[in-house]
Amino acid sequence: PIIGQENLIDAEVLGYHYSVKILKANLFAHNLSLPVEAVIFSPKAWQREYFKEARVTLKGKLQLSQGRYQIIHPKKVSATGEITPVYKTPLQNRTVVALIQQYITQETLEDFCLPQEIIDEILEIHHPTLRSISEKYKESLFSKKKVEALKFLEIYRHILFLNKKKTTYPALKQLKRDLHPFLDNLPFAPTNDQSRCIKEIASDLDSLVQGRRVVIGDVGSGKTVVIMATAFIADRDKAILMAPTSVLANQLFSEASKMLPNLKKTLVTAKTNISDEELQEADFIIGTHALLYRDLPKVAVVMVDEQHRFGTNQRNVLHKLTSNEGGSPHYFQFSATPIPRTQALIESTFVQVSLIKEMPFKKDITTTIIRNDGFKSLLAHIESELDKNNQVLIIYPLVEESESSKYQSLDEGRGFWEKRYKDVFVTHGKDKNKEQVLEDFASQGKILLATTVVEVGISLPKLSTVVIVGAERLGLATLHQLRGRVSRTGLKGYCFFYTKIEKSERLADLVKTTNGFEVAELDLKYRQSGDLLSGTIQSGKSFQWFDMSQDMQILQKAKETLSAYSK
């Protein structure tokens, strides 16, 4: 026996007595071949139960007192000669172990069509043997193979859950139409990605099952052509298009007037006064969320631009509109926020995903990081662009002054610009007239001072320069969206990230690329992913083991395995 350290004893109980203050039990330790006294101070009822058995295995600190061996505050050992994992859960460990023994078995794991090499690693984690555990216990338990198995199992389970969420509805109508008249009428040839996406949507529409697809394309990638082609196929069977702002709705209506001359179109915003009769007669209805509060006709297709910008209640109304039991309209979402390849692959389990990566024309944007010493040259650049009749956008991080911010707010900075230049417009998120301000600026403004309210959507053909104050405070996706406001029509564009920090690896990486999908990969690298099922990506990790920025191969293997399981 080792005095002063924990010992394990195989004890025969010879007798015991206890009081409120102390319990003493006379034992014979067969593995040590000597008598031992167990001592427990302030014993609990469950500790007395130890000694009602004739033979018990205990562990505790052994000491020698007045010539007698004593084991102080022993704990009962339920199993010997084996390793029992300890799980950090609210449940008692023995309950968890019983569940593991029942459910983490060769048979149950085989039922999920898991590869045998994954099964072997998982079983070894939860049912470790003395042979499988080396002296470097943690090293062997979390070897590269075992970590990869945990990653595989986690993403496999996640995709399986997404699969179960996937629901299908019968389509209200199967739609088929020759697209050549539409394509021949375009003043340009669609890109390969646009053509592929239009074909995918045409295939969705030519089905008895409701088509559900998310179309994701960078700012300026030409999603509008895809939207108009979809409305063209719907033809007299009617289509609805919902946009998050009246500015966007007006722009889309204007495009529809050019591309779809033979369809009856109507625009529904808070400002338009459209009668119910006009609404019922229209083939293509374009509007804001004001549409949700009108008596809409039955339509074969519903399209939503930037759905994440609608509130929860609006989405619920929209869901009712697009999931009727008797037959549902085909439903397409469009987003200007590119996503990483990993996320696209995961989400394609739940809903069809189309990516538009090609640009109709190459954006020519020069991105520069500037600090205080570059302000004079920035002013010279702005004056040069205004002389060319171009427009400038300056984004401030906050509307009002804040002690916690080292940058000027919109309110603090506007005086400088308004004194120095003419036709300076100002707006922000809480400005009730922001849409009108944006419209007025587009037609007659020189400089627009704003917060990130202009992140999505509005087309400003003469905008050549965007300056983002405190750029390091914003996510890369937001910075890319703001940068995408310039050079919409091939105009030479300039983006300035103004910062007071000496060095930023994030900003330096963003300067090197204008490709939104590459930016999404960078964003994932720096922020990690959020909860995919909630429909939004926010900073913070949603997986314990799986890493979206590094584990693409594991994801592909999980998807392949799952497709075999589904069959």
Coordinates of C-alpha atoms in Angstrom, one line a residue, residues 169 171 204-205 207 209-213 328-332 352:
Y169 CA -45.5 20.8 -51.7
A171 CA -46.9 23.1 -57.3
D204 CA -37.8 24.0 -61.2
L205 CA -40.9 25.6 -62.8
S207 CA -42.4 20.4 -62.3
V209 CA -43.5 19.9 -57.2
Q210 CA -43.1 23.4 -55.9
G211 CA -39.7 24.8 -56.8
R212 CA -37.7 26.3 -53.9
R213 CA -34.4 27.9 -54.7
S328 CA -48.1 26.3 -53.7
P329 CA -46.5 28.9 -56.0
H330 CA -42.9 28.2 -57.0
Y331 CA -40.7 30.2 -54.5
F332 CA -37.4 31.9 -55.3
Q352 CA -31.7 24.3 -54.0

